[in-house]
Coordinates of C-alpha atoms in Angstrom, one line a residue:
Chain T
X1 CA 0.0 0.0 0.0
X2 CA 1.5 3.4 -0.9
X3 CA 1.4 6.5 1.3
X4 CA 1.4 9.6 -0.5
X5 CA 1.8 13.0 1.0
X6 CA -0.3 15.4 -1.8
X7 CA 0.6 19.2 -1.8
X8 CA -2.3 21.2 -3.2
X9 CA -1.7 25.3 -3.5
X10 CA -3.1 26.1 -7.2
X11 CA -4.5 29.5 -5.4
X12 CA -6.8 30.3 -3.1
X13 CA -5.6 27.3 -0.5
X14 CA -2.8 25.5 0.9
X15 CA -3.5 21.8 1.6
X16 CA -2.0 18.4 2.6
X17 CA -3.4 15.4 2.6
X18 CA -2.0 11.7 3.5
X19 CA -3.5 9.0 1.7
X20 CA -2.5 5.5 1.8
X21 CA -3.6 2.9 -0.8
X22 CA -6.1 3.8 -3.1
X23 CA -8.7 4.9 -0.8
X24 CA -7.7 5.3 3.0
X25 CA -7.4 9.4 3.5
X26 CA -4.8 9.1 6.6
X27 CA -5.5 13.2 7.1
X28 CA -6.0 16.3 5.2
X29 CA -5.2 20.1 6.3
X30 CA -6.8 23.0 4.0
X31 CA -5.3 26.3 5.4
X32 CA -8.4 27.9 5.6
X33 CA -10.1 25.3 7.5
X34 CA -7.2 24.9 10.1
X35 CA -8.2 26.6 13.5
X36 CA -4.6 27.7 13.9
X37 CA -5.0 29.9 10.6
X38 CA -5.7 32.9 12.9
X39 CA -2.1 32.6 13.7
X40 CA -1.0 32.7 10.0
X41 CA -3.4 35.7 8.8
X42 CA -6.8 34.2 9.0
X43 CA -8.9 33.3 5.9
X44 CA -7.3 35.9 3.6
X45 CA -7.5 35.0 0.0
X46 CA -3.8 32.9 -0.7
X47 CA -3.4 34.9 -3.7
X48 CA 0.4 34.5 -4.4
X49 CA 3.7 33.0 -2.9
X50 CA 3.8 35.4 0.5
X51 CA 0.8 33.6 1.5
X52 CA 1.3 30.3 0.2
X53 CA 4.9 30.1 1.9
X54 CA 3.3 31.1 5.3
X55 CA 0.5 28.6 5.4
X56 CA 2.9 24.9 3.9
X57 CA 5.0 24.4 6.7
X58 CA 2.1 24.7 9.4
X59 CA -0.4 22.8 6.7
X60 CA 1.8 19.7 5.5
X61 CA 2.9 19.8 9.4
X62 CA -0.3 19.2 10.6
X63 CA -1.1 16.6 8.0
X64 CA 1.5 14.7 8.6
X65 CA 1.0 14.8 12.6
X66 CA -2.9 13.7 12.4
X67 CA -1.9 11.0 10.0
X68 CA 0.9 9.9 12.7
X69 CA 3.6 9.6 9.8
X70 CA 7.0 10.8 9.5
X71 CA 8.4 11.7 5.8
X72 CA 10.4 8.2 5.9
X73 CA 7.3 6.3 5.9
X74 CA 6.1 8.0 2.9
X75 CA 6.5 6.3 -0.6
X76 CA 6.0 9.2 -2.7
X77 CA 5.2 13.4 -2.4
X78 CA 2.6 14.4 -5.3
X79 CA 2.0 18.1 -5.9
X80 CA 0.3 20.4 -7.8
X81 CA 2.2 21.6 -10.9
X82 CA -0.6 23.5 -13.0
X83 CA -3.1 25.5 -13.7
X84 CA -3.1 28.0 -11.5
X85 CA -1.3 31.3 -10.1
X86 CA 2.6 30.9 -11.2
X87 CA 3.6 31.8 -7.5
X88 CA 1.4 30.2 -5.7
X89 CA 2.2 27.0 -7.5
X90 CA 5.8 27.3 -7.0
X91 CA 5.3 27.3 -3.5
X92 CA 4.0 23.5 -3.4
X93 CA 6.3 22.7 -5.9
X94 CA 9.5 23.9 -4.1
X95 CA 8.4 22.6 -0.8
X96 CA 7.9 19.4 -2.2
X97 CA 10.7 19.1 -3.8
X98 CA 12.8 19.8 -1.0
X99 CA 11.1 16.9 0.8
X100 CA 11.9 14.3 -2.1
X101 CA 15.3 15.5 -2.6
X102 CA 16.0 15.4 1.5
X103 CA 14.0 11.8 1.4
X104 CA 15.0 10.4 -1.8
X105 CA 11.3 9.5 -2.1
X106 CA 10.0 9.9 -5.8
X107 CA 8.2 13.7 -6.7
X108 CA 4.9 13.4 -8.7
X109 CA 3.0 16.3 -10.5
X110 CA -0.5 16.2 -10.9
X111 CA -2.8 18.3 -12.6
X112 CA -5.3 20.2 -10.5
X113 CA -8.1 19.4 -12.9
X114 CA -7.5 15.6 -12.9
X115 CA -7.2 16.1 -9.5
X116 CA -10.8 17.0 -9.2
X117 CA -11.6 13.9 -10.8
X118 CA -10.3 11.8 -9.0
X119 CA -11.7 13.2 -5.7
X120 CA -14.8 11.3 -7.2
X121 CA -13.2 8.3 -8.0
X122 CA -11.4 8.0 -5.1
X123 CA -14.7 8.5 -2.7
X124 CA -17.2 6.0 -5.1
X125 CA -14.2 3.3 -4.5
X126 CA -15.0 4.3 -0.8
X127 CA -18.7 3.4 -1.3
X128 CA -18.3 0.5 -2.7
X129 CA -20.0 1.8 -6.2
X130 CA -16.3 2.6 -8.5
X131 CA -16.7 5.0 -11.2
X132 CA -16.6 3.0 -14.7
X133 CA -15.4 3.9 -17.5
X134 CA -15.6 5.2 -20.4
X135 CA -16.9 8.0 -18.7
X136 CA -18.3 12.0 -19.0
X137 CA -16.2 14.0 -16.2
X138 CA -17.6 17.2 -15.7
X139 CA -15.5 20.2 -13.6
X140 CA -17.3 23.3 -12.8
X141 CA -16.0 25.7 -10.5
X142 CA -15.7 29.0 -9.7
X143 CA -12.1 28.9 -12.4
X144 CA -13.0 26.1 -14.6
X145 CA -15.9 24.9 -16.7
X146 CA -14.4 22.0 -18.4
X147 CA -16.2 18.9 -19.5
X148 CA -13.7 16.0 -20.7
X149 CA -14.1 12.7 -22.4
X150 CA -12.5 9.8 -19.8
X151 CA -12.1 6.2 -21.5
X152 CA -10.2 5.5 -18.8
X153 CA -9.2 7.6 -15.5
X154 CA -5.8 9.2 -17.1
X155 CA -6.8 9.5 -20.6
X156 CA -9.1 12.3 -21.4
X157 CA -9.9 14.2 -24.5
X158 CA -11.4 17.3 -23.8
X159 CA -15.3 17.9 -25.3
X160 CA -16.1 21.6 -24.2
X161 CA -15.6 24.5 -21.8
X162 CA -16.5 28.0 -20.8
X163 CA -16.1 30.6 -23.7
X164 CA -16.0 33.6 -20.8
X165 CA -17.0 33.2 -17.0
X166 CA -16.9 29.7 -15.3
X167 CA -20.1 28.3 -13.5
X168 CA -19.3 29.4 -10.1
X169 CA -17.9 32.6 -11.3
X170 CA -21.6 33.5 -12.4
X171 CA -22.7 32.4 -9.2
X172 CA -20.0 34.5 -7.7
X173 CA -21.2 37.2 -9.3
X174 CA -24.2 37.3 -9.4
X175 CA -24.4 37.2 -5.3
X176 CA -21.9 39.9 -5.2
X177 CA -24.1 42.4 -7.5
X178 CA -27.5 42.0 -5.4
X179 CA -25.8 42.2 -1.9
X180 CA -25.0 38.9 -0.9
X181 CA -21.4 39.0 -0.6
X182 CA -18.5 37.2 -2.3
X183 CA -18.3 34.5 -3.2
X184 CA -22.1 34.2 -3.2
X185 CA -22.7 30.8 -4.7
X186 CA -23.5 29.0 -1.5
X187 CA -26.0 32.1 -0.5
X188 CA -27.7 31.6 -3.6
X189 CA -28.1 27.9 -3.4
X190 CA -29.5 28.5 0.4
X191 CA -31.9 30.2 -1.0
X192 CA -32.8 29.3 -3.9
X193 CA -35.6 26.8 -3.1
X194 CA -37.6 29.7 -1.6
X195 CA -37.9 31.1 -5.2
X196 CA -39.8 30.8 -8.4
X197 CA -37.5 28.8 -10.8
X198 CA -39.6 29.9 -13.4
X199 CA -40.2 33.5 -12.6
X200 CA -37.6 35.2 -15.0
X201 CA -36.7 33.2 -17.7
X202 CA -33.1 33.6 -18.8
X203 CA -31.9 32.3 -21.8
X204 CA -28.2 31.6 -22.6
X205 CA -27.1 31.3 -26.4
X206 CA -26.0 28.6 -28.0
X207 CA -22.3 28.4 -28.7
X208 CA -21.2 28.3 -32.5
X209 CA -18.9 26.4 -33.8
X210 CA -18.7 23.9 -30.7
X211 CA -22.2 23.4 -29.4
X212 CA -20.4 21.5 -26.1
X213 CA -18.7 25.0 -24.6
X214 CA -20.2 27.0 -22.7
X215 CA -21.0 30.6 -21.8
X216 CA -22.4 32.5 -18.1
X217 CA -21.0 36.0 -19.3
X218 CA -25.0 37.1 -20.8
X219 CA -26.6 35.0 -18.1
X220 CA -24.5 37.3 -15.4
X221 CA -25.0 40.7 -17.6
X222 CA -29.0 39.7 -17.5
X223 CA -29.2 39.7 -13.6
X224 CA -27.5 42.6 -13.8
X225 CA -29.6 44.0 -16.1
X226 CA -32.6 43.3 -14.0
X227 CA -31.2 44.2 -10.9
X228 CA -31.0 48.1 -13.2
X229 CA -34.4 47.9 -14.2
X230 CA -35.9 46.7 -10.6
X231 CA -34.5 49.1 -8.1
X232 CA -32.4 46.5 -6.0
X233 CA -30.7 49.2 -4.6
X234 CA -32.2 49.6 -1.0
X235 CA -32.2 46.0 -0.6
X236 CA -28.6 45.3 -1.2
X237 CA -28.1 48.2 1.1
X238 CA -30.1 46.1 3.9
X239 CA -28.0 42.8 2.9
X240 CA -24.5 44.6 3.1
X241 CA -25.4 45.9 6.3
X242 CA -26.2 42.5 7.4
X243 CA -23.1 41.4 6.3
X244 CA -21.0 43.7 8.2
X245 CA -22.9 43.2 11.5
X246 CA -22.3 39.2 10.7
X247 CA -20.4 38.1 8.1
X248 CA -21.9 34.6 7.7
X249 CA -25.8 35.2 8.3
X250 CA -28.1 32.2 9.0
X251 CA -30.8 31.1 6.2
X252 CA -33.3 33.1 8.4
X253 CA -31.5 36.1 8.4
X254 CA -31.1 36.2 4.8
X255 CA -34.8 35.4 4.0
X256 CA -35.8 38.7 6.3
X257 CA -33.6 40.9 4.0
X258 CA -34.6 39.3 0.6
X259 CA -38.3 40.0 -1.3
X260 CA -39.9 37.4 -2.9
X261 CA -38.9 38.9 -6.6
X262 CA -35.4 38.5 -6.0
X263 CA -35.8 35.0 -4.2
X264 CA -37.5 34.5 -8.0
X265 CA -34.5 35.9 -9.3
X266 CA -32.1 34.3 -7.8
X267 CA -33.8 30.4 -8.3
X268 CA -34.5 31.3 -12.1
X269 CA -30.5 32.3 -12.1
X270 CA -29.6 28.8 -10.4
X271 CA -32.4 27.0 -12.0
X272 CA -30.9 28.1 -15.4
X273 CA -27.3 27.2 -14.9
X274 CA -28.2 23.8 -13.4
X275 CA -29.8 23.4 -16.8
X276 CA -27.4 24.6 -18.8
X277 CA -25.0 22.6 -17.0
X278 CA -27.2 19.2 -17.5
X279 CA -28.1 20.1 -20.3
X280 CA -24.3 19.8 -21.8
X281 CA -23.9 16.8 -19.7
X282 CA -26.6 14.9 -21.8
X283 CA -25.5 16.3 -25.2
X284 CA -22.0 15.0 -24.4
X285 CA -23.0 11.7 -22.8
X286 CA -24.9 10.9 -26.0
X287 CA -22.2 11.6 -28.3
X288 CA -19.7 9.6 -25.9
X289 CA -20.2 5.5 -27.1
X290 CA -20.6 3.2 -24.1
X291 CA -20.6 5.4 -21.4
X292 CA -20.9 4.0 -17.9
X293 CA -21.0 7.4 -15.8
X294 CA -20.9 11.0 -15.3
X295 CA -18.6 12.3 -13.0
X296 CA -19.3 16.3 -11.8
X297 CA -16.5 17.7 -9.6
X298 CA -15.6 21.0 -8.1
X299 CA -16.9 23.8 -5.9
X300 CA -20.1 24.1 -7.8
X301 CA -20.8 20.7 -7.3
X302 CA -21.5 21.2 -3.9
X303 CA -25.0 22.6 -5.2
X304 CA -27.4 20.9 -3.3
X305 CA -30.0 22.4 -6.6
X306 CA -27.6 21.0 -9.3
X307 CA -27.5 17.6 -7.1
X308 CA -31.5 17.2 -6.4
X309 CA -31.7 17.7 -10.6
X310 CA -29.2 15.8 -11.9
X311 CA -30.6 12.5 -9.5
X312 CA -34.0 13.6 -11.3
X313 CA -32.6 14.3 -14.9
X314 CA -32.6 10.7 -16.0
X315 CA -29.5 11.0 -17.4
X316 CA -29.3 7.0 -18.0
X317 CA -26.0 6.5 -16.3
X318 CA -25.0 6.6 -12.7
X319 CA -24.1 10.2 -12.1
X320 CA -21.0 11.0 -9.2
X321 CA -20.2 13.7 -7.0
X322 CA -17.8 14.0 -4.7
X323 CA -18.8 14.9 -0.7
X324 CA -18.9 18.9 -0.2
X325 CA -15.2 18.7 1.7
X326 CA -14.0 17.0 -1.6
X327 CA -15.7 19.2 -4.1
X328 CA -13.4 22.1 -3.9
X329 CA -9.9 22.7 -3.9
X330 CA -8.1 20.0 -1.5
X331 CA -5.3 18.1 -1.2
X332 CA -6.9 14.6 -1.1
X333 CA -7.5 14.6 -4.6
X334 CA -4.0 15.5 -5.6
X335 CA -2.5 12.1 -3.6
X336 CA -5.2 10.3 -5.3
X337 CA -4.5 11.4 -8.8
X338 CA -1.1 10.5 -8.1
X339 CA -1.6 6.8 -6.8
X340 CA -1.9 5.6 -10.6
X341 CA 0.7 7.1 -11.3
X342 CA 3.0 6.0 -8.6
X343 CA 1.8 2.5 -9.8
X344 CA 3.3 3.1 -13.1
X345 CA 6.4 4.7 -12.4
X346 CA 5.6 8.5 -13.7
X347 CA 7.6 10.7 -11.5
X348 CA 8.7 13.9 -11.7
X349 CA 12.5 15.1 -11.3
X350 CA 13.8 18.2 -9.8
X351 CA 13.5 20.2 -13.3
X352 CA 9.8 20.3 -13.0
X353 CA 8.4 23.5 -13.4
X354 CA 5.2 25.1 -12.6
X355 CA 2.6 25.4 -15.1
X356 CA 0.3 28.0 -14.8
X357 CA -1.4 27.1 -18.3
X358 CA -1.3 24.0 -17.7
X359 CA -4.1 21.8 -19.7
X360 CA -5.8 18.5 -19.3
X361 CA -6.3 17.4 -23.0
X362 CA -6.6 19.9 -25.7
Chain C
X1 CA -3.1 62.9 -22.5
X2 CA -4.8 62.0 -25.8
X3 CA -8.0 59.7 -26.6
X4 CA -9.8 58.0 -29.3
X5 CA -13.6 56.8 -29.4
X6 CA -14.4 53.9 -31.4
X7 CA -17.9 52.3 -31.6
X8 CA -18.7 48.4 -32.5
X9 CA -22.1 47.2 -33.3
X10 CA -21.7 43.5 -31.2
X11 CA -19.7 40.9 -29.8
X12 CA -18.0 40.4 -33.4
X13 CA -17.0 43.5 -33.8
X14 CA -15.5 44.5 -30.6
X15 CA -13.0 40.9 -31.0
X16 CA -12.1 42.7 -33.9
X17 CA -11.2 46.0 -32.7
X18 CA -9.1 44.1 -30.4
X19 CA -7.5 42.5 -32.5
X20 CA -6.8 45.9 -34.7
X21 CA -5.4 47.5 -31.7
X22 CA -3.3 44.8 -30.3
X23 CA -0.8 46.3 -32.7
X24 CA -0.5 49.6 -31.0
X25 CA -1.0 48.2 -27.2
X26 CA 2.0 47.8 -25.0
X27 CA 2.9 48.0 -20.8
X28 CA 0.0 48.2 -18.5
X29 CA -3.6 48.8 -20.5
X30 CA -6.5 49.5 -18.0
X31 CA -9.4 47.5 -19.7
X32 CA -12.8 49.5 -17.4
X33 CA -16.4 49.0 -17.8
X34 CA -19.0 47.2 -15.4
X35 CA -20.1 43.6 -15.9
X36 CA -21.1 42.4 -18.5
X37 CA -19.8 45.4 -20.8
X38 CA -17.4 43.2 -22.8
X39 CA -13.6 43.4 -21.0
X40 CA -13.0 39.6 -21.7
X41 CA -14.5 40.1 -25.3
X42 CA -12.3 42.6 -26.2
X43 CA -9.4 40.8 -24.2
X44 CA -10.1 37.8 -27.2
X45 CA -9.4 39.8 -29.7
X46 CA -6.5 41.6 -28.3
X47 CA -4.9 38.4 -27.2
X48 CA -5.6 36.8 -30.6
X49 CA -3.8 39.7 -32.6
X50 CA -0.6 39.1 -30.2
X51 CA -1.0 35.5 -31.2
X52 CA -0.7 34.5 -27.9
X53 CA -3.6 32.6 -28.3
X54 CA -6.8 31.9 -30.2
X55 CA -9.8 33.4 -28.7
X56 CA -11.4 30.7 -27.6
X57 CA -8.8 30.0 -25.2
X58 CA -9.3 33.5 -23.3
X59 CA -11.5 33.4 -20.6
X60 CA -12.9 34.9 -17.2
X61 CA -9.8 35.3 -15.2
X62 CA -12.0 36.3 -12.5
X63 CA -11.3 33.5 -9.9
X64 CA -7.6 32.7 -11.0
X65 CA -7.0 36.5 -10.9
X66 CA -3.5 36.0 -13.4
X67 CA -4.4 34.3 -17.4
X68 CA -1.0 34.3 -19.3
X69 CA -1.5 33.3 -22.4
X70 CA 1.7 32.9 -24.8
X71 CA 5.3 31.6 -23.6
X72 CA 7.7 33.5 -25.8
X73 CA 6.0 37.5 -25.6
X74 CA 3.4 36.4 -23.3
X75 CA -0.1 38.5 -23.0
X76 CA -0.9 38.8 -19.4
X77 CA -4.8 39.1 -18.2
X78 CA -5.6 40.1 -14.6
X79 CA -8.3 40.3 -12.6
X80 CA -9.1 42.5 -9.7
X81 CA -12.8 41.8 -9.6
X82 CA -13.1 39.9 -6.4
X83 CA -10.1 41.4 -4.3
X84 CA -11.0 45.1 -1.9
X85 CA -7.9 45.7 0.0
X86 CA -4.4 47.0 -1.9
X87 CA -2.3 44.2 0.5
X88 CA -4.2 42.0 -1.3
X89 CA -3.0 43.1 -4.8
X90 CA 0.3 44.0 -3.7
X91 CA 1.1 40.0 -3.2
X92 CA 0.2 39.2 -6.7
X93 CA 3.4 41.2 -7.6
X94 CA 1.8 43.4 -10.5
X95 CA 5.2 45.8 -9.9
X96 CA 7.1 42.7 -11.6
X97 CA 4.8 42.5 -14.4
X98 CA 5.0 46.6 -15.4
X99 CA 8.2 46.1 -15.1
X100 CA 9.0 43.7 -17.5
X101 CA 8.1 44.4 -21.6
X102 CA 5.0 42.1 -21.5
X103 CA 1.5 43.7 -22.3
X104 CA -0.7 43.6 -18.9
X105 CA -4.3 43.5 -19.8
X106 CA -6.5 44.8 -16.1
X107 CA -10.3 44.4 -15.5
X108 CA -11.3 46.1 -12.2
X109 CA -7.8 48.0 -11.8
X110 CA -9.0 51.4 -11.3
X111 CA -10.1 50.4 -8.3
X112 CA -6.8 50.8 -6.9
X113 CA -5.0 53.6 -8.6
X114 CA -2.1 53.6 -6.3
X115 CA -0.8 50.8 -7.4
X116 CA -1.0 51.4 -10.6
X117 CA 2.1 52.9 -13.2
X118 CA 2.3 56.5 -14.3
X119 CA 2.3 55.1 -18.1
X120 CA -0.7 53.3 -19.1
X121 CA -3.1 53.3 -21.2
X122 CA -6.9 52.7 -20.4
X123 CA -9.7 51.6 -22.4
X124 CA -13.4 52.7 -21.4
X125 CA -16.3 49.9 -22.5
X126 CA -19.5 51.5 -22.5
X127 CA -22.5 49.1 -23.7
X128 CA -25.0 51.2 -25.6
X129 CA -28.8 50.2 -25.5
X130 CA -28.4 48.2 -28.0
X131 CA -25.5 45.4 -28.8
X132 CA -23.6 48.1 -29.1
X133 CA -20.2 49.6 -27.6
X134 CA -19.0 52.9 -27.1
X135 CA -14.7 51.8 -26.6
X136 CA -12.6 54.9 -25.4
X137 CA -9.0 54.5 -25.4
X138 CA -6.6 57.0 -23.6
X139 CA -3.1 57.2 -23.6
X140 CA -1.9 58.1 -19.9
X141 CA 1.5 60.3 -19.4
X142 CA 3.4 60.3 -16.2
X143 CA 3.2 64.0 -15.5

């Protein structure tokens, strides 16, 4: 059974995860998450290497520690190598480096994207219900929109993605604009239910030339739009006063501050993405031949809205998602996406570089 | 201090002026105009015309804050959209950047004028009731 330390610090977080075998997570420390952050700066935005460098040592510390493993026991150190923020990445990179070289344990990069994927696989081997392949693996988040082709987990071929904002950048958005902070996704999904989903009907064009990307830019400028034409104005006063009084306000809270037409807004908004998003899923699972399953990963697919439709879309394969801790950005995933390839032999040497463009399958 | 309007019926047409004026663009170029007005679009075409990369490989560089596309003379798009507080800029290292000979493409940059160099160039996005744009480029001269 290997034991892989994964490094995750693409750019908001810092994580560390131990994982031994395929599915066993030993521990796993996301900076923001770790009650000892207040120490390091609290849950400021890791935007670049400054931050990055003062979150690892505490981070793979700790993962180490509540895993009860020392760097000798370790069989391999996986890490992050692209996309992402050049200097946050080189952070994880460097670091892990330095442990191989000072171990002489085998370096492994790993995408973050696949990474995301195999979050899911990795957690359905858990259940006892294994992602089969070939399969549709779906990766929206609030930086990617990506929807790949996976005959088998490694080999993708990439079907569509976002033309402009990602999903959970609309979401983002779109909570920022009528007062419900940033990043508003989860606000919106809270709630969501308490809205008409057919109130305001948004439409979102069609792409040309690759009818499998997609685009959140005029479904963003539309909310917008009404927001201009429905005098939001004193309301999203109301909500960023909430805010500052308390920064995370309970579902009651919100629902005193929020009218019924933007509660209409807000579940046409979600109601549209989700369908946009499944929409996609079904095109692309009917061109894929034998498909077994759809995987969707990332933050968005936390959604509890884009869950409840996609169990009710009928979509004719088992669909996966990974649990909320797992859907966004962790370090988990990166040890798992590594395990095949310590299997293999695909390591990394000391020339590896970070990738900030990195790509999954063109 | 001297400016230019130019006006572009739709999406098509705005990708194209980028592309046009990719040419002329160099250092750190200010791209302002509220959501939705067509920063990203215009960023396609301006990105393109470097041939740094196609268009359809620009996108919202909203959450990653940084998109550099091209290795060799590399077209850097940034993002300031979701950050309030200058410490939080300053650690992206944007000084580097103007520094260096690459062309620095902003969105939501005027926010924080302080960190921004004396020698730029900003481009105003105004949608018009229509599909329309009203695009107002201005060349900025330290004083």
């Amino acid at each position: 059974m290997a034991l892989i330390l994964g490094i995750e610090g693409s750019c908001d977080e810092t994580a560390a995860a131990v994982l031994s075998g395929e599915t066993t997570v030993l521990s796993s420390v996301v900076a923001s998450q770790l009650s000892v952050h207040g120490k390091y700066g609290g849950v400021v935005p890791e935007l670049a290497s400054r931050e990055h460098l003062r979150s690892i040592v505490p981070v793979v510390r700790e993962a180490m520690q509540r895993a009860a493993v020392t760097f000798d026991d370790l069989d391999a150190i996986a890490v992050t190598s692209g996309p992402g923020l050049a200097g946050a990445l080189l952070v994880g990179l460097t670091y892990a480096k330095g442990i191989a070289f000072s171990t002489g344990k085998p370096l492994i990069t790993v995408n973050h994207i696949e990474g995301h994927i195999h979050a899911v696989v990795l957690e359905a081997r858990q259940k006892g219900t294994p992602v089969e392949f070939p399969a549709l693996a779906m990766i929206v988040s609030g930086g990617h929109t990506h929807m790949f082709a996976a005959s088998a987990a490694g080999s993708y071929q990439l079907l569509g993605k976002t033309r402009d904002d990602a999903a959970g950048e609309a979401f983002d958005k779109v909570g920022k604009l009528l007062g419900f902070g940033y990043p508003g996704g989860p606000v919106i999904d809270k709630l969501a239910p308490y809205g008409n989903p057919k109130a305001v009907k948004f439409t979102i064009a069609k792409m040309k030339s690759n009818p499998l990307d997609f685009s959140f830019s005029g479904l963003k400028t539309a909310v917008l739009r009404w927001s201009q034409a429905n005098a939001v104005d004193e309301e999203v006063r109301v909500r960023k006063a909430l805010l500052k009084t308390d920064p995370s306000p309970a579902l009651e809270q919100w629902l005193a501050v929020t009218p019924q037409r933007t509660l209409d807004v807000l579940a046409s908004f979600q109601h549209t993405v989700i369908e946009e998003i499944l929409n996609h899923a079904e095109m692309a699972a009917e061109g894929l031949e034998g498909i077994r399953s759809i995987i969707i990963s990332g933050g968005v697919a936390c959604n509890a809205g884009l869950r409840l439709a996609a169990a009710k879309a009928g979509l004719g394969v088992p669909v996966h998602f990974p649990s909320p801790g797992l859907s966004t950005d962790n370090a988990v995933m990166i040890a798992a996406a590594a395990v095949p390839k310590f299997d293999r032999g695909i390591f990394a040497g000391m020339e590896a570089a970070a990738q900030p463009n990195l790509t999954l399958a063109n | 201090m001297s400016s230019r309007t130019f006006h572009t019926a739709d999406e098509e047409a705005t990708i194209a002026l980028g592309r046009e004026l990719s040419r002329e663009l160099q250092g750190a170029v200010l791209l302002i105009g509220d959501l939705g007005a067509g920063k990203t679009t215009l960023t396609k075409g301006i990105v393109e015309g470097r041939g740094a990369a196609t268009m359809h490989e620009v996108s919202s560089p909203t959450f990653t804050l940084v998109h550099q596309y091209g290795d060799k003379d590399p077209v850097f798009h940034i993002d300031l959209y979701r950050l309030d507080e200058e410490h939080e800029v300053e650690t992206l290292g944007l000084d580097d950047l103007f520094a260096g000979k690459s062309l620095v493409l902003l969105e939501w940059a005027e926010r924080f004028p302080a960190l921004l160099p004396a020698r730029r160039t900003e481009i105003r996005i105004e949608p018009n009731e229509d599909e329309s744009r009203t695009i107002t480029l201005t060349n900025i001269e330290p004083r």
